[in-house]
């Protein structure tokens, strides 16, 4: 979509639609007030008639209001003015985007980016607006013969209060675009079914991405190479599948050669049936989303490459299917990981940690500044945090805080859980160095405890995205999370004074 920025007067816009905010109790935002004056108080009059009072989630489309230069005016409820927070702003943007995309308007000018939200400047406000309109515009209809109703909207302008804000607004636009494109890619990969989005397909998509950036190199290791490296844990999961496993390595070099890289590791189980410890069939289709960690990491790499960040970032994506078969791992099997630690596979459905542990050990060779793994790892995380926050566990408090901050800045939030020594006891095995499950209690924490045993040589954080990576029900589909969080974290690593070129 064509997105641009300008400073403008609402009443003068010859647009198909002008978007204006209204607070609760019919309190007009300042742009809405200007428009109201130009229209001889018609907005006030219409609101008084009772169709809308400004509650969050409300919207009202008006056509050909006398005195305005535009075809439509979209009024959007913002809730109470004194409660107008970041999340209220996002909700307003979402309501506005959905109403706009449903309408026949081919272009629009939105004044919502001029609303006051704490200390936020135009950069942040525009960036959020870009992410949200692009998110609303996404349709998962590639595989449908008849496409879902395609929006008419082609062009949107976000306004700023004055030319002084132009530079930061443009940066916000660039960041918003990059994050939107990264999340769209993550959603696209996530939504593809397991029969299309195989480990080989994921590797091909990563390779395709590398063609668009001179700073990005991609290679994929196959089974033979993994055998040579001794990745017995990863390979044990792949054994039950006809699809060859891949270890995808994406290397983005935006910093100096000598700069230590940040490593992102993404769980890429392209379908998780549970293996021999097979899952119940209800909603099993949703286990095609078990590669959303990989998709999020690939999406973040796309954003980093687009923004040309001055950092070195490496993505490692272990990828395979988890299926039952005569050759599949069985409960009780003992496998040897790349680290040399032996693992008793008490439940073949706890496969994510088995592929991640070898990817984590593999990461050591990059002498990383930090390693962040991203995985749809535990159903327990969905129970603990629901769909609003990713679970965060880390062996380094500073790293954990940077990620929590990045989550808050971007609106793609995480919440920290403890990684105390006491929980490690639950992973005791009578026959191997460690068991791959830790019992019913604290499932998200014991999964992270398992990973921590393979992350002793670097600063490491784990994001359990099981609750946030996709939505179920009538809106079933990948969300693109945590692309925004990861990209924000990486942006923050460029230093406070860093400005996009
Ligand atoms: N991919 C699942 C986790 C999952 C389940 C995410 C449901 C989102 C929704 C993972 O591989 C898994 O099966 N985990 C098991 C671990 C258990 C066997 C210790 C789980 O959470 O049930
Ligand atoms: Mn599983
Ligand atoms: Zn899984």
Coordinates of C-alpha atoms and ligand atoms in Angstrom, one line a residue:
X1 CA 0.0 0.0 0.0
X2 CA 1.0 3.6 -0.7
X3 CA 1.6 5.2 2.7
X4 CA 2.8 8.7 3.2
X5 CA 3.1 11.5 5.7
X6 CA 2.1 15.2 5.6
X7 CA 1.0 18.0 7.7
X8 CA -2.5 19.0 6.8
X9 CA -5.9 20.6 7.7
X10 CA -8.7 18.2 8.0
X11 CA -11.4 20.4 6.3
X12 CA -9.2 20.9 3.2
X13 CA -8.6 17.3 2.3
X14 CA -10.1 16.3 -1.0
X15 CA -9.8 12.7 0.0
X16 CA -12.2 9.7 -0.3
X17 CA -12.1 9.5 3.5
X18 CA -10.9 11.6 6.4
X19 CA -10.4 9.8 9.7
X20 CA -11.0 11.6 12.9
X21 CA -11.0 10.7 16.6
X22 CA -13.8 11.2 19.0
X23 CA -13.4 10.7 22.8
X24 CA -16.1 9.4 25.1
X25 CA -19.1 11.7 25.8
X26 CA -18.9 13.0 22.2
X27 CA -15.7 15.0 22.9
X28 CA -14.2 15.9 19.6
X29 CA -10.4 15.6 19.1
X30 CA -8.8 18.8 17.9
X31 CA -8.8 17.7 14.2
X32 CA -12.5 16.7 14.5
X33 CA -13.2 20.0 16.0
X34 CA -11.7 21.9 13.1
X35 CA -13.7 19.8 10.7
X36 CA -16.9 20.4 12.8
X37 CA -16.3 24.1 12.5
X38 CA -15.9 23.9 8.8
X39 CA -19.1 21.9 8.5
X40 CA -21.2 24.3 10.6
X41 CA -21.3 21.9 13.6
X42 CA -22.8 19.0 11.7
X43 CA -20.5 16.5 13.4
X44 CA -21.6 17.6 16.9
X45 CA -25.2 17.4 15.6
X46 CA -24.8 13.9 14.3
X47 CA -23.2 12.7 17.4
X48 CA -26.0 14.2 19.5
X49 CA -28.4 12.2 17.6
X50 CA -27.0 9.2 19.5
X51 CA -25.3 7.1 16.8
X52 CA -21.9 7.2 18.6
X53 CA -20.6 8.6 21.8
X54 CA -16.9 8.0 21.4
X55 CA -16.5 4.6 23.3
X56 CA -13.5 2.5 22.2
X57 CA -14.4 0.2 19.4
X58 CA -17.1 2.5 17.9
X59 CA -16.9 3.9 14.5
X60 CA -19.3 5.9 12.3
X61 CA -18.9 6.5 8.5
X62 CA -20.5 9.7 7.3
X63 CA -20.9 10.5 3.6
X64 CA -20.7 13.9 1.8
X65 CA -20.9 16.2 4.8
X66 CA -21.5 19.7 3.7
X67 CA -18.5 22.0 4.3
X68 CA -15.9 19.3 4.0
X69 CA -13.8 18.7 0.9
X70 CA -13.8 14.9 1.3
X71 CA -16.3 12.2 0.3
X72 CA -16.4 10.5 3.6
X73 CA -15.6 11.3 7.3
X74 CA -14.8 8.3 9.5
X75 CA -15.3 9.0 13.2
X76 CA -13.5 6.6 15.4
X77 CA -14.2 6.1 19.1
X78 CA -11.2 6.6 21.3
X79 CA -12.7 6.0 24.8
X80 CA -12.1 8.3 27.7
X81 CA -9.6 11.0 26.9
X82 CA -7.9 10.8 30.3
X83 CA -7.5 7.0 29.8
X84 CA -6.1 7.4 26.3
X85 CA -3.1 5.0 26.6
X86 CA -0.9 3.2 24.1
X87 CA -3.3 0.3 24.1
X88 CA -6.3 2.5 23.7
X89 CA -4.5 4.2 20.7
X90 CA -3.8 0.8 19.2
X91 CA -7.4 -0.2 19.6
X92 CA -8.6 3.0 18.0
X93 CA -6.2 2.3 15.0
X94 CA -7.5 -1.2 14.7
X95 CA -11.2 0.0 14.7
X96 CA -10.3 2.7 12.1
X97 CA -8.4 0.3 9.9
X98 CA -11.2 -2.3 9.8
X99 CA -13.8 0.3 9.0
X100 CA -11.7 1.9 6.3
X101 CA -10.9 -1.5 4.7
X102 CA -14.6 -2.4 4.7
X103 CA -15.5 0.8 3.0
X104 CA -15.2 1.6 -0.7
X105 CA -12.7 4.4 -0.1
X106 CA -9.7 4.1 -2.3
X107 CA -7.6 6.6 -0.4
X108 CA -7.7 8.2 3.1
X109 CA -6.1 10.8 5.3
X110 CA -5.9 9.8 9.0
X111 CA -5.6 12.4 11.7
X112 CA -5.4 9.8 14.5
X113 CA -1.6 10.1 14.4
X114 CA -2.0 13.6 15.9
X115 CA -3.7 12.3 19.1
X116 CA -1.7 12.7 22.3
X117 CA -0.4 9.6 23.9
X118 CA 1.9 10.3 26.8
X119 CA 5.3 11.4 25.6
X120 CA 5.1 9.7 22.2
X121 CA 6.1 11.7 19.2
X122 CA 5.0 11.3 15.6
X123 CA 7.6 8.6 14.9
X124 CA 6.1 6.1 17.3
X125 CA 2.5 7.0 16.5
X126 CA 3.0 6.6 12.8
X127 CA 4.9 3.4 13.2
X128 CA 2.0 1.9 15.1
X129 CA -0.5 3.1 12.6
X130 CA 1.5 1.6 9.7
X131 CA 1.8 -1.8 11.5
X132 CA -1.9 -1.9 12.3
X133 CA -3.3 -0.9 8.9
X134 CA -1.0 -3.4 7.3
X135 CA -2.0 -6.1 9.8
X136 CA -5.7 -5.5 9.1
X137 CA -5.1 -5.6 5.4
X138 CA -3.6 -9.0 5.4
X139 CA -5.8 -11.8 3.9
X140 CA -4.9 -15.5 4.1
X141 CA -6.6 -16.3 0.8
X142 CA -3.7 -17.4 -1.4
X143 CA -5.0 -20.9 -1.6
X144 CA -8.7 -20.0 -2.1
X145 CA -10.2 -20.0 -5.6
X146 CA -12.3 -17.0 -4.7
X147 CA -10.5 -14.3 -2.9
X148 CA -11.8 -12.8 0.4
X149 CA -13.3 -9.4 -0.2
X150 CA -10.3 -7.3 -1.3
X151 CA -10.2 -3.8 0.2
X152 CA -10.6 -0.9 -2.1
X153 CA -8.0 1.2 -0.1
X154 CA -4.8 1.8 -2.1
X155 CA -3.3 4.8 -0.4
X156 CA -3.3 6.3 3.1
X157 CA -1.7 9.5 4.4
X158 CA -0.9 9.9 8.1
X159 CA -0.8 13.4 9.3
X160 CA 1.7 15.2 11.6
X161 CA 1.1 18.4 13.5
X162 CA 4.0 20.3 11.7
X163 CA 7.0 20.0 9.4
X164 CA 9.3 19.8 12.5
X165 CA 8.1 16.3 13.1
X166 CA 8.8 15.1 9.5
X167 CA 12.1 13.5 10.1
X168 CA 11.1 11.4 13.1
X169 CA 7.8 10.6 11.3
X170 CA 9.7 9.2 8.3
X171 CA 11.7 7.0 10.5
X172 CA 8.6 5.7 12.1
X173 CA 7.2 5.0 8.7
X174 CA 10.3 3.1 7.7
X175 CA 10.3 1.0 10.9
X176 CA 6.6 0.4 10.7
X177 CA 6.9 -0.8 7.1
X178 CA 9.8 -3.1 7.9
X179 CA 8.0 -4.6 10.9
X180 CA 4.7 -4.9 8.9
X181 CA 6.5 -6.7 6.1
X182 CA 8.4 -9.0 8.5
X183 CA 5.2 -9.9 10.3
X184 CA 3.3 -10.5 7.1
X185 CA 6.0 -12.9 6.0
X186 CA 5.9 -14.6 9.4
X187 CA 2.1 -14.9 9.1
X188 CA 2.3 -16.2 5.6
X189 CA 4.7 -18.9 6.5
X190 CA 2.8 -19.8 9.7
X191 CA -0.5 -20.1 7.9
X192 CA 0.8 -22.4 5.2
X193 CA -0.2 -26.0 5.8
X194 CA 2.3 -28.7 6.8
X195 CA 2.2 -30.3 3.4
X196 CA 3.4 -27.2 1.7
X197 CA 5.5 -25.5 4.4
X198 CA 8.0 -28.3 5.0
X199 CA 11.6 -27.9 6.3
X200 CA 12.8 -27.8 2.7
X201 CA 10.3 -25.1 1.9
X202 CA 11.3 -23.0 4.9
X203 CA 14.9 -23.3 3.8
X204 CA 14.0 -22.2 0.3
X205 CA 12.1 -19.1 1.6
X206 CA 15.0 -18.1 3.8
X207 CA 17.3 -18.4 0.7
X208 CA 14.9 -16.3 -1.3
X209 CA 15.1 -13.6 1.3
X210 CA 18.9 -13.6 1.1
X211 CA 18.6 -12.7 -2.6
X212 CA 17.1 -9.4 -1.7
X213 CA 19.9 -8.2 0.6
X214 CA 23.6 -8.2 -0.1
X215 CA 24.3 -8.3 3.7
X216 CA 22.3 -11.6 4.2
X217 CA 23.7 -15.0 3.5
X218 CA 21.8 -18.2 4.0
X219 CA 22.7 -21.9 4.0
X220 CA 20.9 -25.0 5.2
X221 CA 22.6 -28.1 6.7
X222 CA 21.1 -31.4 5.8
X223 CA 20.9 -34.7 7.7
X224 CA 24.4 -35.8 6.8
X225 CA 26.0 -32.6 8.2
X226 CA 23.9 -32.8 11.3
X227 CA 25.0 -36.4 11.8
X228 CA 28.6 -35.3 11.5
X229 CA 28.0 -32.5 14.1
X230 CA 26.4 -35.1 16.4
X231 CA 23.0 -33.5 16.6
X232 CA 21.4 -36.7 18.0
X233 CA 18.5 -34.9 19.7
X234 CA 17.4 -33.0 16.6
X235 CA 17.7 -36.0 14.4
X236 CA 15.8 -38.2 16.8
X237 CA 12.7 -36.0 16.2
X238 CA 13.1 -36.1 12.4
X239 CA 13.3 -39.9 12.4
X240 CA 9.6 -40.5 12.1
X241 CA 9.1 -38.3 9.0
X242 CA 9.7 -38.7 5.3
X243 CA 10.6 -35.0 5.1
X244 CA 14.4 -34.4 5.4
X245 CA 15.3 -32.2 8.4
X246 CA 17.1 -28.8 7.8
X247 CA 19.2 -26.6 10.0
X248 CA 18.8 -23.2 8.4
X249 CA 21.5 -20.6 9.1
X250 CA 20.9 -17.0 8.1
X251 CA 23.8 -14.7 8.5
X252 CA 23.2 -10.9 8.4
X253 CA 26.3 -8.8 8.5
X254 CA 25.4 -5.2 9.0
X255 CA 28.1 -4.5 11.6
X256 CA 31.8 -4.7 11.7
X257 CA 33.4 -8.1 11.0
X258 CA 34.6 -8.2 14.6
X259 CA 31.3 -7.3 16.2
X260 CA 29.9 -10.3 18.1
X261 CA 26.6 -11.4 16.7
X262 CA 23.2 -11.7 18.3
X263 CA 21.8 -15.2 17.5
X264 CA 18.1 -15.8 17.1
X265 CA 17.0 -19.4 17.3
X266 CA 13.5 -20.4 16.0
X267 CA 11.7 -23.6 16.5
X268 CA 10.7 -24.9 13.1
X269 CA 8.5 -28.0 13.6
X270 CA 6.5 -27.8 10.5
X271 CA 3.9 -30.2 11.9
X272 CA 3.7 -31.6 15.5
X273 CA 1.5 -34.6 15.8
X274 CA 3.2 -35.5 19.1
X275 CA 5.0 -38.5 17.5
X276 CA 4.4 -41.8 19.3
X277 CA 3.1 -39.8 22.3
X278 CA 0.4 -38.7 19.8
X279 CA -1.8 -35.7 20.5
X280 CA -5.6 -35.9 20.6
X281 CA -7.1 -35.1 17.2
X282 CA -9.2 -32.1 18.2
X283 CA -7.5 -29.0 16.8
X284 CA -4.5 -31.0 15.8
X285 CA -4.4 -29.0 12.5
X286 CA -3.2 -26.1 14.6
X287 CA 0.1 -27.9 15.1
X288 CA 1.0 -26.6 11.6
X289 CA 1.7 -23.4 13.5
X290 CA 4.5 -25.2 15.4
X291 CA 7.0 -23.4 13.2
X292 CA 5.9 -20.0 14.2
X293 CA 9.2 -19.5 16.2
X294 CA 11.1 -20.1 12.9
X295 CA 8.6 -17.8 11.0
X296 CA 9.1 -15.0 13.6
X297 CA 12.8 -15.2 13.4
X298 CA 12.8 -15.2 9.6
X299 CA 10.4 -12.2 9.7
X300 CA 12.7 -10.3 12.1
X301 CA 15.7 -11.0 9.8
X302 CA 13.7 -9.6 6.9
X303 CA 13.0 -6.4 8.9
X304 CA 16.6 -6.1 10.0
X305 CA 17.8 -6.5 6.4
X306 CA 15.2 -4.0 5.2
X307 CA 16.3 -1.4 7.8
X308 CA 20.0 -2.2 7.2
X309 CA 20.7 -2.2 10.9
X310 CA 24.4 -1.8 11.8
X311 CA 24.5 -5.1 13.7
X312 CA 25.5 -8.7 13.1
X313 CA 22.6 -11.0 13.5
X314 CA 22.5 -14.8 12.9
X315 CA 19.3 -16.9 12.7
X316 CA 19.5 -20.6 13.4
X317 CA 16.4 -22.6 12.5
X318 CA 16.2 -26.3 13.3
X319 CA 13.4 -27.7 11.3
X320 CA 11.6 -31.0 10.9
X321 CA 8.3 -32.8 11.3
X322 CA 7.3 -34.7 14.4
X323 CA 5.3 -37.8 13.2
X324 CA 4.7 -41.3 14.4
X325 CA 6.2 -44.1 12.3
X326 CA 8.0 -47.4 12.6
X327 CA 11.3 -45.5 12.7
X328 CA 10.1 -42.8 15.1
X329 CA 11.6 -42.2 18.5
X330 CA 9.8 -44.1 21.3
X331 CA 9.1 -43.0 24.9
X332 CA 12.1 -44.2 26.9
X333 CA 14.6 -43.8 24.1
X334 CA 17.9 -42.2 25.1
X335 CA 19.6 -39.9 22.6
X336 CA 22.9 -38.1 22.7
X337 CA 22.8 -34.4 22.0
X338 CA 25.5 -32.4 20.2
X339 CA 26.6 -31.1 23.7
X340 CA 27.3 -34.7 24.7
X341 CA 24.6 -34.7 27.3
X342 CA 22.3 -37.7 27.1
X343 CA 18.5 -37.2 27.1
X344 CA 15.8 -39.7 28.0
X345 CA 12.8 -39.0 25.7
X346 CA 10.0 -39.8 28.1
X347 CA 7.5 -38.0 25.9
X348 CA 8.0 -37.7 22.1
X349 CA 5.6 -34.7 22.2
X350 CA 8.2 -32.6 24.0
X351 CA 10.1 -32.4 20.8
X352 CA 10.7 -28.7 20.5
X353 CA 13.3 -28.7 23.2
X354 CA 15.1 -31.6 21.5
X355 CA 15.6 -29.7 18.3
X356 CA 16.3 -26.4 20.1
X357 CA 19.0 -27.9 22.4
X358 CA 21.2 -28.9 19.4
X359 CA 20.6 -25.5 17.7
X360 CA 21.7 -23.8 21.0
X361 CA 24.9 -25.9 21.2
X362 CA 25.5 -25.1 17.5
X363 CA 25.2 -21.4 18.3
X364 CA 28.3 -21.5 20.6
X365 CA 30.5 -21.4 17.6
X366 CA 29.5 -17.8 16.8
X367 CA 30.7 -16.5 20.2
X368 CA 27.4 -14.7 20.5
X369 CA 26.7 -11.5 22.4
X370 CA 23.4 -13.0 23.2
X371 CA 21.2 -15.9 22.1
X372 CA 17.4 -15.6 22.0
X373 CA 15.3 -18.6 21.2
X374 CA 11.7 -18.3 20.1
X375 CA 9.4 -21.3 20.2
X376 CA 5.8 -22.5 20.5
X377 CA 7.1 -24.6 23.2
X378 CA 4.5 -25.4 25.8
X379 CA 0.7 -25.7 26.1
X380 CA 1.4 -24.7 29.8
X381 CA 2.4 -21.2 28.6
X382 CA -1.0 -20.7 27.0
X383 CA -2.6 -21.6 30.3
X384 CA -0.3 -19.3 32.3
X385 CA -0.3 -16.2 30.1
X386 CA -3.1 -16.7 27.6
X387 CA -2.7 -14.9 24.2
X388 CA -1.5 -11.5 25.5
X389 CA 2.1 -12.1 26.5
X390 CA 5.0 -14.3 25.4
X391 CA 6.7 -16.2 28.3
X392 CA 10.2 -15.0 28.9
X393 CA 12.9 -16.9 30.7
X394 CA 16.6 -16.0 30.8
X395 CA 19.9 -16.7 32.5
X396 CA 20.8 -13.0 32.3
X397 CA 18.7 -10.3 34.0
X398 CA 19.9 -7.5 31.7
X399 CA 19.0 -9.4 28.6
X400 CA 15.6 -10.2 30.1
X401 CA 15.0 -6.5 30.8
X402 CA 16.0 -5.4 27.3
X403 CA 13.5 -7.9 25.9
X404 CA 10.7 -6.8 28.3
X405 CA 11.4 -3.2 27.4
X406 CA 11.3 -4.0 23.7
X407 CA 8.0 -5.8 24.2
X408 CA 6.5 -2.7 26.0
X409 CA 7.9 -0.3 23.4
X410 CA 6.5 -2.3 20.5
X411 CA 3.2 -3.4 22.0
X412 CA 4.3 -7.0 21.5
X413 CA 4.7 -7.8 25.1
X414 CA 6.5 -10.5 27.1
X415 CA 6.3 -11.5 30.8
X416 CA 9.1 -13.0 32.8
X417 CA 8.9 -16.3 34.7
X418 CA 11.5 -17.6 37.1
X419 CA 14.3 -19.9 36.1
X420 CA 15.3 -21.0 39.6
X421 CA 17.6 -23.8 40.3
X422 CA 14.9 -25.6 42.3
X423 CA 12.9 -26.4 39.2
X424 CA 15.8 -28.3 37.6
X425 CA 15.2 -31.3 39.9
X426 CA 12.0 -32.1 38.0
X427 CA 14.2 -33.0 34.9
X428 CA 16.0 -35.8 36.7
X429 CA 16.2 -39.1 34.8
X430 CA 17.2 -42.5 36.2
X431 CA 18.9 -43.5 33.0
X432 CA 20.3 -40.4 31.3
X433 CA 21.8 -37.0 32.1
X434 CA 18.4 -35.3 31.7
X435 CA 14.7 -36.2 31.0
X436 CA 12.9 -34.3 28.3
X437 CA 9.8 -33.6 30.5
X438 CA 9.5 -32.4 34.0
X439 CA 6.0 -33.4 35.0
X440 CA 2.7 -31.5 35.2
X441 CA 3.9 -28.6 37.4
X442 CA 5.4 -25.5 35.9
X443 CA 5.6 -26.9 32.4
X444 CA 6.9 -23.7 30.8
X445 CA 9.6 -23.3 33.4
X446 CA 10.9 -26.9 33.2
X447 CA 11.0 -26.6 29.4
X448 CA 13.2 -23.6 29.8
X449 CA 15.2 -25.3 32.5
X450 CA 15.9 -28.1 29.9
X451 CA 17.1 -25.5 27.4
X452 CA 19.2 -23.7 30.0
X453 CA 21.4 -26.8 30.3
X454 CA 22.5 -26.1 26.7
X455 CA 22.9 -22.4 27.1
X456 CA 25.6 -22.1 29.8
X457 CA 28.2 -20.6 27.6
X458 CA 26.4 -17.5 26.6
X459 CA 23.8 -14.9 27.7
X460 CA 20.5 -16.5 26.7
X461 CA 16.8 -15.8 26.7
X462 CA 13.9 -18.0 25.7
X463 CA 10.5 -16.7 24.4
X464 CA 7.7 -19.2 24.7
X465 CA 5.2 -17.9 22.1
X466 CA 2.7 -20.8 22.3
X467 CA -0.1 -18.4 23.3
X468 CA 0.7 -15.5 21.1
X469 CA 1.8 -16.9 17.8
X470 CA -1.6 -17.7 16.4
X471 CA -5.3 -17.2 17.0
X472 CA -7.8 -20.1 17.1
X473 CA -11.5 -20.1 16.4
X474 CA -13.1 -18.0 13.6
X475 CA -10.1 -15.8 13.3
X476 CA -7.7 -18.8 13.1
X477 CA -4.3 -17.7 11.8
X478 CA -0.8 -16.7 12.6
X479 CA -0.3 -13.3 14.2
X480 CA 3.2 -12.4 13.1
X481 CA 4.3 -12.2 16.7
X482 CA 7.0 -11.7 18.0
X483 CA 8.5 -10.0 14.9
X484 CA 7.8 -6.5 16.4
X485 CA 9.4 -7.4 19.8
X486 CA 12.5 -8.9 18.2
X487 CA 12.9 -6.0 15.7
X488 CA 12.5 -3.5 18.5
X489 CA 15.1 -5.3 20.6
X490 CA 17.5 -5.3 17.7
X491 CA 16.8 -1.6 17.0
X492 CA 17.5 -0.8 20.6
X493 CA 20.8 -2.7 20.4
X494 CA 22.0 -0.2 17.7
X495 CA 22.5 2.4 20.5
X496 CA 20.4 5.3 21.8
X497 CA 21.9 7.8 19.3
X498 CA 21.4 5.5 16.3
X499 CA 19.2 7.1 13.6
X500 CA 18.1 5.2 10.5
X501 CA 19.9 6.4 7.4
Ligands
LIG1 N1 4.1 -27.6 20.1 C1 3.7 -28.1 21.4 C2 3.3 -26.9 22.4 C3 2.0 -26.4 22.1 C4 0.8 -27.1 22.4 C5 1.8 -25.1 21.7 C6 -0.4 -26.5 22.2 C7 0.6 -24.5 21.6 C8 -0.5 -25.2 21.8 C9 4.9 -28.8 22.0 O1 5.7 -29.5 21.2 C10 4.3 -29.8 23.0 O2 3.7 -30.7 22.5 N2 4.5 -29.6 24.3 C11 4.0 -30.5 25.3 C12 5.1 -30.7 26.3 C13 4.7 -31.8 27.3 C14 4.7 -33.1 26.6 C15 5.7 -31.8 28.4 C16 2.8 -29.8 25.9 O3 2.9 -28.6 26.1 O4 1.8 -30.4 26.1
LIG2 MN1 5.0 -31.4 20.8
LIG3 ZN1 5.8 -28.8 19.3

